[in-house]
Amino acid sequence: VVCGGTKGFAVIPIELSDTATWDMLLELDKKDDEGTCLGVATTTDPGSDLQNYEGSTSCHVLRCYNGKVYTAGSSSSPSDARKIHQGDRVRFTLDRGNNSLSAVVLRGNGTEDSLGTLSSSLPARPKKLHPLVIFYASTRGQCAVQINPTAAALAGIQAAKRYPLVIGAGNDEFNGC
């Protein structure tokens, strides 16, 4: 997913399975001034409130800039250990049995940091969850995130397919993943 310097979000309209793991690589962003959030959404509606990640009840995301976790309208304290920089890969693990989302960061320098449980208040089934990227800084240059779901992460869809993105907040500058 590539953002051309405007605000927006992209949701992959696939339903994640009960136990799912996927990676999101922050390929391009400004170090120590990142403008990207990574996580999951409970909607694929392009008119939803996902762009308002700080107050949205529809998203559970990690803000790369300061390591804050926003989950269903509430937030954690900033954390240097949870900051994500260009070249870092975040491996998310979803456990619908515990309604939790956890993460590990595979740093661009080769180190690995466990972020632990980011959210233990995910909505229970039948609510669906979808991978989500939010770009919130409109004055910065281009940003890019690569999303790599594992085959087991997808419910009934082969991992080798290209997925159409649901684009929100009036951003028409995204490329597919």
Short mmCIF file of N, CA and C in Angstrom, two decimals:
data_model
loop_
_atom_site.label_atom_id
_atom_site.label_comp_id
_atom_site.label_asym_id
_atom_site.label_seq_id
_atom_site.Cartn_x
_atom_site.Cartn_y
_atom_site.Cartn_z
N VAL A 1 0.86 -1.15 0.00
CA VAL A 1 0.00 0.00 0.00
C VAL A 1 0.91 1.22 0.00
N VAL A 2 0.70 2.11 -0.94
CA VAL A 2 1.52 3.32 -1.04
C VAL A 2 0.59 4.53 -0.93
N CYS A 3 0.97 5.49 -0.09
CA CYS A 3 0.20 6.71 0.06
C CYS A 3 1.03 7.85 -0.51
N GLY A 4 0.44 8.67 -1.34
CA GLY A 4 1.16 9.74 -2.00
C GLY A 4 1.25 11.02 -1.21
N GLY A 5 1.16 10.97 0.10
CA GLY A 5 1.35 12.16 0.91
C GLY A 5 0.06 12.80 1.39
N THR A 6 -1.06 12.09 1.27
CA THR A 6 -2.32 12.61 1.78
C THR A 6 -2.82 11.68 2.89
N LYS A 7 -3.82 12.15 3.62
CA LYS A 7 -4.41 11.31 4.66
C LYS A 7 -5.30 10.25 4.02
N GLY A 8 -5.41 9.12 4.67
CA GLY A 8 -6.30 8.08 4.18
C GLY A 8 -6.06 6.78 4.90
N PHE A 9 -6.86 5.78 4.55
CA PHE A 9 -6.66 4.46 5.11
C PHE A 9 -6.95 3.41 4.06
N ALA A 10 -6.43 2.23 4.29
CA ALA A 10 -6.68 1.10 3.40
C ALA A 10 -6.98 -0.12 4.25
N VAL A 11 -8.08 -0.78 3.94
CA VAL A 11 -8.49 -2.01 4.61
C VAL A 11 -8.48 -3.11 3.56
N ILE A 12 -7.89 -4.24 3.90
CA ILE A 12 -7.99 -5.39 2.99
C ILE A 12 -9.28 -6.11 3.35
N PRO A 13 -10.24 -6.16 2.42
CA PRO A 13 -11.55 -6.71 2.74
C PRO A 13 -11.58 -8.24 2.76
N ILE A 14 -10.73 -8.80 3.60
CA ILE A 14 -10.73 -10.23 3.84
C ILE A 14 -10.99 -10.44 5.31
N GLU A 15 -11.66 -11.52 5.62
CA GLU A 15 -11.90 -11.83 7.02
C GLU A 15 -10.74 -12.66 7.55
N LEU A 16 -10.16 -12.21 8.66
CA LEU A 16 -9.09 -12.97 9.29
C LEU A 16 -9.69 -14.16 10.03
N SER A 17 -8.99 -15.29 9.99
CA SER A 17 -9.48 -16.50 10.66
C SER A 17 -9.33 -16.37 12.17
N ASP A 18 -9.81 -17.38 12.91
CA ASP A 18 -9.82 -17.33 14.38
C ASP A 18 -8.42 -17.19 14.99
N THR A 19 -7.44 -17.83 14.38
CA THR A 19 -6.05 -17.65 14.79
C THR A 19 -5.31 -17.27 13.54
N ALA A 20 -4.80 -16.07 13.52
CA ALA A 20 -4.19 -15.56 12.30
C ALA A 20 -2.89 -14.83 12.63
N THR A 21 -1.96 -14.92 11.70
CA THR A 21 -0.70 -14.18 11.81
C THR A 21 -0.44 -13.51 10.47
N TRP A 22 -0.04 -12.24 10.50
CA TRP A 22 0.32 -11.53 9.27
C TRP A 22 1.37 -10.49 9.61
N ASP A 23 2.14 -10.12 8.61
CA ASP A 23 3.21 -9.13 8.76
C ASP A 23 2.83 -7.84 8.05
N MET A 24 3.27 -6.74 8.63
CA MET A 24 3.17 -5.43 7.98
C MET A 24 4.55 -4.80 8.05
N LEU A 25 5.14 -4.55 6.89
CA LEU A 25 6.47 -3.96 6.80
C LEU A 25 6.33 -2.47 6.49
N LEU A 26 6.88 -1.63 7.36
CA LEU A 26 6.87 -0.19 7.11
C LEU A 26 8.03 0.09 6.16
N GLU A 27 7.72 0.11 4.86
CA GLU A 27 8.74 0.25 3.83
C GLU A 27 9.25 1.68 3.68
N LEU A 28 8.36 2.64 3.84
CA LEU A 28 8.75 4.03 3.59
C LEU A 28 7.97 4.94 4.53
N ASP A 29 8.69 5.70 5.34
CA ASP A 29 8.11 6.71 6.21
C ASP A 29 9.26 7.52 6.79
N LYS A 30 8.97 8.64 7.39
CA LYS A 30 10.01 9.52 7.91
C LYS A 30 10.38 9.11 9.34
N LYS A 31 11.64 8.76 9.57
CA LYS A 31 12.08 8.29 10.87
C LYS A 31 11.85 9.34 11.95
N ASP A 32 11.28 8.88 13.06
CA ASP A 32 10.95 9.69 14.23
C ASP A 32 9.89 10.75 13.96
N ASP A 33 9.22 10.65 12.83
CA ASP A 33 8.08 11.50 12.52
C ASP A 33 7.10 10.70 11.65
N GLU A 34 6.99 9.40 11.97
CA GLU A 34 6.15 8.51 11.17
C GLU A 34 4.70 8.99 11.18
N GLY A 35 4.00 8.72 10.09
CA GLY A 35 2.60 9.11 9.95
C GLY A 35 1.72 7.93 9.61
N THR A 36 1.98 6.78 10.25
CA THR A 36 1.30 5.54 9.89
C THR A 36 0.82 4.82 11.14
N CYS A 37 -0.35 4.20 11.04
CA CYS A 37 -0.87 3.29 12.07
C CYS A 37 -1.11 1.94 11.41
N LEU A 38 -0.87 0.86 12.16
CA LEU A 38 -1.03 -0.51 11.65
C LEU A 38 -1.90 -1.30 12.61
N GLY A 39 -2.78 -2.16 12.07
CA GLY A 39 -3.60 -2.99 12.95
C GLY A 39 -4.76 -3.65 12.24
N VAL A 40 -5.93 -3.63 12.91
CA VAL A 40 -7.13 -4.26 12.37
C VAL A 40 -8.33 -3.31 12.47
N ALA A 41 -9.31 -3.58 11.60
CA ALA A 41 -10.55 -2.81 11.59
C ALA A 41 -11.73 -3.77 11.68
N THR A 42 -12.84 -3.27 12.21
CA THR A 42 -14.06 -4.08 12.27
C THR A 42 -15.01 -3.74 11.13
N THR A 43 -14.56 -2.89 10.21
CA THR A 43 -15.40 -2.50 9.08
C THR A 43 -14.55 -2.37 7.82
N THR A 44 -15.19 -2.50 6.68
CA THR A 44 -14.54 -2.22 5.40
C THR A 44 -15.25 -1.06 4.70
N ASP A 45 -16.09 -0.35 5.42
CA ASP A 45 -16.86 0.76 4.86
C ASP A 45 -15.94 1.96 4.60
N PRO A 46 -15.80 2.40 3.33
CA PRO A 46 -14.92 3.54 3.04
C PRO A 46 -15.40 4.85 3.68
N GLY A 47 -16.65 4.92 4.10
CA GLY A 47 -17.17 6.11 4.75
C GLY A 47 -17.10 6.05 6.26
N SER A 48 -16.42 5.05 6.79
CA SER A 48 -16.36 4.86 8.24
C SER A 48 -15.43 5.88 8.90
N ASP A 49 -15.33 5.79 10.22
CA ASP A 49 -14.53 6.72 11.01
C ASP A 49 -13.10 6.22 11.24
N LEU A 50 -12.60 5.34 10.41
CA LEU A 50 -11.27 4.76 10.64
C LEU A 50 -10.16 5.80 10.61
N GLN A 51 -10.31 6.85 9.82
CA GLN A 51 -9.28 7.88 9.77
C GLN A 51 -9.10 8.55 11.13
N ASN A 52 -10.16 8.60 11.91
CA ASN A 52 -10.12 9.16 13.26
C ASN A 52 -9.72 8.06 14.24
N TYR A 53 -8.51 7.52 14.08
CA TYR A 53 -8.07 6.37 14.86
C TYR A 53 -8.07 6.64 16.36
N GLU A 54 -7.90 7.90 16.78
CA GLU A 54 -7.85 8.21 18.21
C GLU A 54 -9.19 8.00 18.90
N GLY A 55 -10.28 8.15 18.18
CA GLY A 55 -11.59 8.00 18.80
C GLY A 55 -12.47 6.94 18.17
N SER A 56 -11.98 6.30 17.13
CA SER A 56 -12.79 5.32 16.41
C SER A 56 -13.02 4.06 17.24
N THR A 57 -14.26 3.61 17.25
CA THR A 57 -14.57 2.33 17.90
C THR A 57 -14.41 1.18 16.92
N SER A 58 -14.02 1.48 15.68
CA SER A 58 -13.92 0.47 14.63
C SER A 58 -12.50 0.00 14.36
N CYS A 59 -11.51 0.52 15.10
CA CYS A 59 -10.14 0.09 14.81
C CYS A 59 -9.34 -0.18 16.08
N HIS A 60 -8.34 -1.03 15.91
CA HIS A 60 -7.39 -1.41 16.95
C HIS A 60 -6.03 -1.31 16.29
N VAL A 61 -5.29 -0.23 16.57
CA VAL A 61 -4.06 0.04 15.82
C VAL A 61 -2.90 0.46 16.73
N LEU A 62 -1.71 0.26 16.19
CA LEU A 62 -0.46 0.70 16.79
C LEU A 62 0.02 1.92 16.00
N ARG A 63 0.22 3.04 16.68
CA ARG A 63 0.72 4.25 16.02
C ARG A 63 2.24 4.17 15.97
N CYS A 64 2.79 4.13 14.77
CA CYS A 64 4.23 3.93 14.59
C CYS A 64 5.05 5.04 15.23
N TYR A 65 4.60 6.28 15.16
CA TYR A 65 5.35 7.45 15.63
C TYR A 65 5.72 7.37 17.11
N ASN A 66 4.73 7.03 17.96
CA ASN A 66 4.99 7.08 19.40
C ASN A 66 4.72 5.78 20.14
N GLY A 67 4.34 4.72 19.43
CA GLY A 67 4.10 3.44 20.08
C GLY A 67 2.81 3.37 20.87
N LYS A 68 1.94 4.34 20.69
CA LYS A 68 0.65 4.32 21.37
C LYS A 68 -0.27 3.31 20.71
N VAL A 69 -1.08 2.63 21.51
CA VAL A 69 -2.05 1.68 20.99
C VAL A 69 -3.44 2.29 21.16
N TYR A 70 -4.19 2.34 20.06
CA TYR A 70 -5.56 2.84 20.07
C TYR A 70 -6.48 1.65 19.84
N THR A 71 -7.36 1.42 20.80
CA THR A 71 -8.24 0.27 20.67
C THR A 71 -9.67 0.65 21.04
N ALA A 72 -10.53 0.63 20.04
CA ALA A 72 -11.97 0.89 20.20
C ALA A 72 -12.25 2.18 20.96
N GLY A 73 -11.53 3.25 20.63
CA GLY A 73 -11.81 4.56 21.21
C GLY A 73 -10.99 4.91 22.44
N SER A 74 -10.18 4.00 22.95
CA SER A 74 -9.31 4.34 24.09
C SER A 74 -7.86 4.18 23.65
N SER A 75 -6.92 4.66 24.47
CA SER A 75 -5.52 4.57 24.07
C SER A 75 -4.62 4.28 25.26
N SER A 76 -3.44 3.76 24.95
CA SER A 76 -2.42 3.49 25.95
C SER A 76 -1.47 4.68 26.02
N SER A 77 -0.53 4.61 26.93
CA SER A 77 0.53 5.61 27.00
C SER A 77 1.52 5.38 25.87
N PRO A 78 2.22 6.42 25.43
CA PRO A 78 3.27 6.22 24.42
C PRO A 78 4.34 5.27 24.96
N SER A 79 5.02 4.59 24.05
CA SER A 79 6.07 3.65 24.45
C SER A 79 7.18 3.63 23.42
N ASP A 80 8.39 4.00 23.84
CA ASP A 80 9.54 3.94 22.93
C ASP A 80 9.75 2.52 22.41
N ALA A 81 9.49 1.52 23.24
CA ALA A 81 9.70 0.12 22.84
C ALA A 81 8.75 -0.30 21.73
N ARG A 82 7.58 0.37 21.62
CA ARG A 82 6.61 0.01 20.59
C ARG A 82 6.72 0.87 19.34
N LYS A 83 7.64 1.85 19.31
CA LYS A 83 7.79 2.67 18.11
C LYS A 83 8.22 1.81 16.93
N ILE A 84 7.67 2.13 15.75
CA ILE A 84 7.99 1.40 14.53
C ILE A 84 8.61 2.39 13.55
N HIS A 85 9.75 1.99 12.96
CA HIS A 85 10.45 2.86 12.01
C HIS A 85 10.55 2.18 10.65
N GLN A 86 10.90 2.96 9.65
CA GLN A 86 11.10 2.44 8.30
C GLN A 86 12.03 1.22 8.37
N GLY A 87 11.63 0.15 7.70
CA GLY A 87 12.43 -1.08 7.69
C GLY A 87 12.00 -2.09 8.75
N ASP A 88 11.16 -1.67 9.70
CA ASP A 88 10.67 -2.59 10.73
C ASP A 88 9.45 -3.36 10.19
N ARG A 89 9.39 -4.62 10.58
CA ARG A 89 8.27 -5.49 10.20
C ARG A 89 7.51 -5.85 11.49
N VAL A 90 6.20 -5.59 11.51
CA VAL A 90 5.38 -5.95 12.66
C VAL A 90 4.64 -7.23 12.32
N ARG A 91 4.83 -8.25 13.16
CA ARG A 91 4.11 -9.52 12.99
C ARG A 91 2.97 -9.54 14.00
N PHE A 92 1.75 -9.42 13.49
CA PHE A 92 0.56 -9.44 14.32
C PHE A 92 0.06 -10.87 14.48
N THR A 93 -0.47 -11.18 15.66
CA THR A 93 -1.11 -12.47 15.91
C THR A 93 -2.47 -12.20 16.53
N LEU A 94 -3.48 -12.74 15.88
CA LEU A 94 -4.86 -12.59 16.32
C LEU A 94 -5.30 -13.90 16.96
N ASP A 95 -5.92 -13.81 18.12
CA ASP A 95 -6.48 -14.99 18.80
C ASP A 95 -7.92 -14.66 19.16
N ARG A 96 -8.84 -15.12 18.32
CA ARG A 96 -10.26 -14.83 18.56
C ARG A 96 -10.80 -15.55 19.79
N GLY A 97 -10.14 -16.66 20.20
CA GLY A 97 -10.56 -17.36 21.42
C GLY A 97 -10.41 -16.47 22.65
N ASN A 98 -9.36 -15.65 22.67
CA ASN A 98 -9.12 -14.72 23.77
C ASN A 98 -9.47 -13.28 23.39
N ASN A 99 -9.98 -13.08 22.18
CA ASN A 99 -10.29 -11.74 21.67
C ASN A 99 -9.09 -10.80 21.81
N SER A 100 -7.90 -11.31 21.45
CA SER A 100 -6.68 -10.52 21.65
C SER A 100 -5.87 -10.38 20.37
N LEU A 101 -5.11 -9.29 20.34
CA LEU A 101 -4.18 -9.00 19.26
C LEU A 101 -2.82 -8.73 19.89
N SER A 102 -1.82 -9.49 19.50
CA SER A 102 -0.47 -9.27 20.02
C SER A 102 0.47 -9.03 18.85
N ALA A 103 1.69 -8.59 19.16
CA ALA A 103 2.62 -8.26 18.08
C ALA A 103 4.07 -8.45 18.52
N VAL A 104 4.89 -8.70 17.51
CA VAL A 104 6.34 -8.77 17.65
C VAL A 104 6.89 -7.87 16.56
N VAL A 105 7.95 -7.10 16.87
CA VAL A 105 8.59 -6.27 15.85
C VAL A 105 9.90 -6.91 15.45
N LEU A 106 10.05 -7.15 14.16
CA LEU A 106 11.30 -7.62 13.59
C LEU A 106 11.97 -6.37 13.05
N ARG A 107 12.93 -5.86 13.80
CA ARG A 107 13.56 -4.58 13.48
C ARG A 107 14.42 -4.68 12.22
N GLY A 108 14.53 -3.58 11.53
CA GLY A 108 15.36 -3.51 10.33
C GLY A 108 16.81 -3.82 10.61
N ASN A 109 17.25 -3.65 11.88
CA ASN A 109 18.65 -3.95 12.24
C ASN A 109 18.87 -5.40 12.64
N GLY A 110 17.82 -6.25 12.52
CA GLY A 110 17.96 -7.67 12.81
C GLY A 110 17.52 -8.09 14.20
N THR A 111 17.20 -7.14 15.08
CA THR A 111 16.73 -7.51 16.41
C THR A 111 15.23 -7.75 16.40
N GLU A 112 14.74 -8.38 17.46
CA GLU A 112 13.33 -8.70 17.57
C GLU A 112 12.83 -8.26 18.94
N ASP A 113 11.71 -7.56 18.97
CA ASP A 113 11.12 -7.08 20.22
C ASP A 113 9.67 -7.54 20.31
N SER A 114 9.33 -8.21 21.41
CA SER A 114 7.94 -8.58 21.65
C SER A 114 7.20 -7.36 22.18
N LEU A 115 6.07 -7.06 21.57
CA LEU A 115 5.23 -5.95 22.05
C LEU A 115 4.14 -6.46 22.97
N GLY A 116 4.04 -7.78 23.11
CA GLY A 116 3.01 -8.36 23.96
C GLY A 116 1.62 -8.16 23.39
N THR A 117 0.64 -8.18 24.27
CA THR A 117 -0.76 -8.02 23.87
C THR A 117 -1.06 -6.53 23.68
N LEU A 118 -1.47 -6.19 22.47
CA LEU A 118 -1.84 -4.80 22.16
C LEU A 118 -3.29 -4.53 22.57
N SER A 119 -4.13 -5.52 22.41
CA SER A 119 -5.54 -5.37 22.76
C SER A 119 -6.08 -6.72 23.22
N SER A 120 -6.81 -6.69 24.32
CA SER A 120 -7.50 -7.91 24.78
C SER A 120 -9.00 -7.66 24.80
N SER A 121 -9.42 -6.65 24.04
CA SER A 121 -10.85 -6.30 24.01
C SER A 121 -11.38 -6.26 22.58
N LEU A 122 -10.86 -7.14 21.73
CA LEU A 122 -11.39 -7.22 20.37
C LEU A 122 -12.82 -7.71 20.43
N PRO A 123 -13.65 -7.30 19.49
CA PRO A 123 -15.03 -7.77 19.49
C PRO A 123 -15.10 -9.27 19.20
N ALA A 124 -16.04 -9.92 19.84
CA ALA A 124 -16.23 -11.36 19.65
C ALA A 124 -16.92 -11.62 18.31
N ARG A 125 -16.82 -12.84 17.85
CA ARG A 125 -17.55 -13.25 16.66
C ARG A 125 -19.02 -13.05 16.93
N PRO A 126 -19.82 -12.69 15.97
CA PRO A 126 -19.58 -12.79 14.54
C PRO A 126 -18.92 -11.57 13.92
N LYS A 127 -18.49 -10.59 14.72
CA LYS A 127 -17.83 -9.40 14.17
C LYS A 127 -16.57 -9.82 13.43
N LYS A 128 -16.40 -9.31 12.21
CA LYS A 128 -15.23 -9.64 11.39
C LYS A 128 -14.11 -8.65 11.64
N LEU A 129 -12.87 -9.10 11.44
CA LEU A 129 -11.69 -8.24 11.57
C LEU A 129 -10.90 -8.29 10.27
N HIS A 130 -10.33 -7.14 9.88
CA HIS A 130 -9.62 -7.00 8.62
C HIS A 130 -8.31 -6.23 8.83
N PRO A 131 -7.23 -6.60 8.15
CA PRO A 131 -5.98 -5.83 8.24
C PRO A 131 -6.21 -4.38 7.81
N LEU A 132 -5.55 -3.44 8.52
CA LEU A 132 -5.78 -2.01 8.33
C LEU A 132 -4.47 -1.24 8.36
N VAL A 133 -4.33 -0.27 7.45
CA VAL A 133 -3.23 0.70 7.46
C VAL A 133 -3.87 2.08 7.42
N ILE A 134 -3.41 2.97 8.30
CA ILE A 134 -3.89 4.35 8.31
C ILE A 134 -2.70 5.27 8.07
N PHE A 135 -2.84 6.19 7.12
CA PHE A 135 -1.86 7.24 6.90
C PHE A 135 -2.51 8.54 7.37
N TYR A 136 -1.93 9.20 8.37
CA TYR A 136 -2.60 10.35 8.96
C TYR A 136 -1.89 11.68 8.77
N ALA A 137 -0.71 11.70 8.21
CA ALA A 137 0.02 12.96 8.05
C ALA A 137 -0.01 13.38 6.58
N SER A 138 -0.65 14.50 6.31
CA SER A 138 -0.84 14.90 4.91
C SER A 138 0.29 15.77 4.37
N THR A 139 1.17 16.26 5.21
CA THR A 139 2.22 17.16 4.74
C THR A 139 3.54 16.45 4.46
N ARG A 140 3.63 15.23 4.82
CA ARG A 140 4.86 14.44 4.66
C ARG A 140 4.88 13.87 3.25
N GLY A 141 5.95 13.34 2.83
CA GLY A 141 6.03 12.72 1.50
C GLY A 141 5.33 11.39 1.47
N GLN A 142 5.72 10.59 0.55
CA GLN A 142 5.12 9.29 0.33
C GLN A 142 5.42 8.33 1.47
N CYS A 143 4.45 7.47 1.80
CA CYS A 143 4.60 6.41 2.79
C CYS A 143 4.20 5.10 2.13
N ALA A 144 4.78 3.99 2.60
CA ALA A 144 4.44 2.69 2.03
C ALA A 144 4.50 1.60 3.09
N VAL A 145 3.52 0.70 3.04
CA VAL A 145 3.46 -0.45 3.93
C VAL A 145 3.19 -1.68 3.08
N GLN A 146 3.93 -2.75 3.34
CA GLN A 146 3.72 -4.02 2.66
C GLN A 146 3.00 -4.95 3.63
N ILE A 147 1.91 -5.56 3.18
CA ILE A 147 1.12 -6.45 4.02
C ILE A 147 1.26 -7.86 3.49
N ASN A 148 1.66 -8.79 4.37
CA ASN A 148 1.87 -10.18 3.98
C ASN A 148 1.11 -11.12 4.91
N PRO A 149 -0.15 -11.44 4.57
CA PRO A 149 -0.87 -12.41 5.40
C PRO A 149 -0.37 -13.81 5.10
N THR A 150 -0.33 -14.65 6.12
CA THR A 150 -0.01 -16.06 5.89
C THR A 150 -1.26 -16.74 5.37
N ALA A 151 -1.09 -17.88 4.75
CA ALA A 151 -2.24 -18.62 4.22
C ALA A 151 -3.23 -18.95 5.34
N ALA A 152 -2.70 -19.28 6.52
CA ALA A 152 -3.57 -19.62 7.64
C ALA A 152 -4.34 -18.42 8.16
N ALA A 153 -3.88 -17.21 7.87
CA ALA A 153 -4.55 -16.00 8.35
C ALA A 153 -5.84 -15.72 7.60
N LEU A 154 -5.99 -16.27 6.44
CA LEU A 154 -7.12 -15.93 5.59
C LEU A 154 -8.22 -16.96 5.71
N ALA A 155 -9.45 -16.51 5.76
CA ALA A 155 -10.59 -17.41 5.86
C ALA A 155 -11.14 -17.69 4.46
N GLY A 156 -10.75 -18.79 3.88
CA GLY A 156 -11.30 -19.21 2.60
C GLY A 156 -10.75 -18.49 1.39
N ILE A 157 -9.66 -17.75 1.51
CA ILE A 157 -9.08 -17.04 0.37
C ILE A 157 -7.62 -17.43 0.26
N GLN A 158 -7.15 -17.74 -0.92
CA GLN A 158 -5.76 -18.11 -1.10
C GLN A 158 -4.85 -16.91 -0.92
N ALA A 159 -3.73 -17.09 -0.22
CA ALA A 159 -2.82 -16.00 0.07
C ALA A 159 -2.15 -15.45 -1.19
N ALA A 160 -2.13 -16.23 -2.26
CA ALA A 160 -1.41 -15.79 -3.46
C ALA A 160 -2.18 -14.75 -4.28
N LYS A 161 -3.45 -14.54 -4.00
CA LYS A 161 -4.24 -13.59 -4.78
C LYS A 161 -3.88 -12.15 -4.42
N ARG A 162 -4.15 -11.24 -5.35
CA ARG A 162 -4.05 -9.80 -5.05
C ARG A 162 -5.40 -9.39 -4.46
N TYR A 163 -5.37 -8.56 -3.46
CA TYR A 163 -6.59 -8.17 -2.78
C TYR A 163 -6.96 -6.75 -3.16
N PRO A 164 -8.24 -6.54 -3.45
CA PRO A 164 -8.67 -5.16 -3.69
C PRO A 164 -8.66 -4.43 -2.35
N LEU A 165 -8.31 -3.18 -2.35
CA LEU A 165 -8.29 -2.40 -1.12
C LEU A 165 -9.56 -1.59 -1.03
N VAL A 166 -10.02 -1.39 0.19
CA VAL A 166 -11.09 -0.44 0.44
C VAL A 166 -10.40 0.83 0.89
N ILE A 167 -10.58 1.89 0.13
CA ILE A 167 -9.88 3.15 0.37
C ILE A 167 -10.84 4.12 1.03
N GLY A 168 -10.36 4.83 2.05
CA GLY A 168 -11.22 5.77 2.75
C GLY A 168 -10.63 7.15 2.84
N ALA A 169 -11.42 8.07 3.33
CA ALA A 169 -11.04 9.46 3.60
C ALA A 169 -10.63 10.21 2.34
N GLY A 170 -11.23 9.87 1.22
CA GLY A 170 -11.01 10.63 0.00
C GLY A 170 -9.65 10.46 -0.62
N ASN A 171 -8.92 9.43 -0.24
CA ASN A 171 -7.57 9.24 -0.78
C ASN A 171 -7.63 8.34 -1.99
N ASP A 172 -7.25 8.85 -3.12
CA ASP A 172 -7.27 8.05 -4.34
C ASP A 172 -5.83 7.77 -4.83
N GLU A 173 -4.86 7.95 -3.96
CA GLU A 173 -3.47 7.79 -4.36
C GLU A 173 -2.85 6.48 -3.89
N PHE A 174 -3.66 5.54 -3.39
CA PHE A 174 -3.11 4.28 -2.94
C PHE A 174 -2.89 3.35 -4.12
N ASN A 175 -1.89 2.52 -4.03
CA ASN A 175 -1.68 1.42 -4.96
C ASN A 175 -2.08 0.14 -4.25
N GLY A 176 -2.43 -0.88 -4.99
CA GLY A 176 -2.83 -2.15 -4.42
C GLY A 176 -1.69 -2.86 -3.75
N CYS A 177 -2.02 -3.93 -3.05
CA CYS A 177 -0.98 -4.70 -2.39
C CYS A 177 -0.92 -6.09 -2.99
#
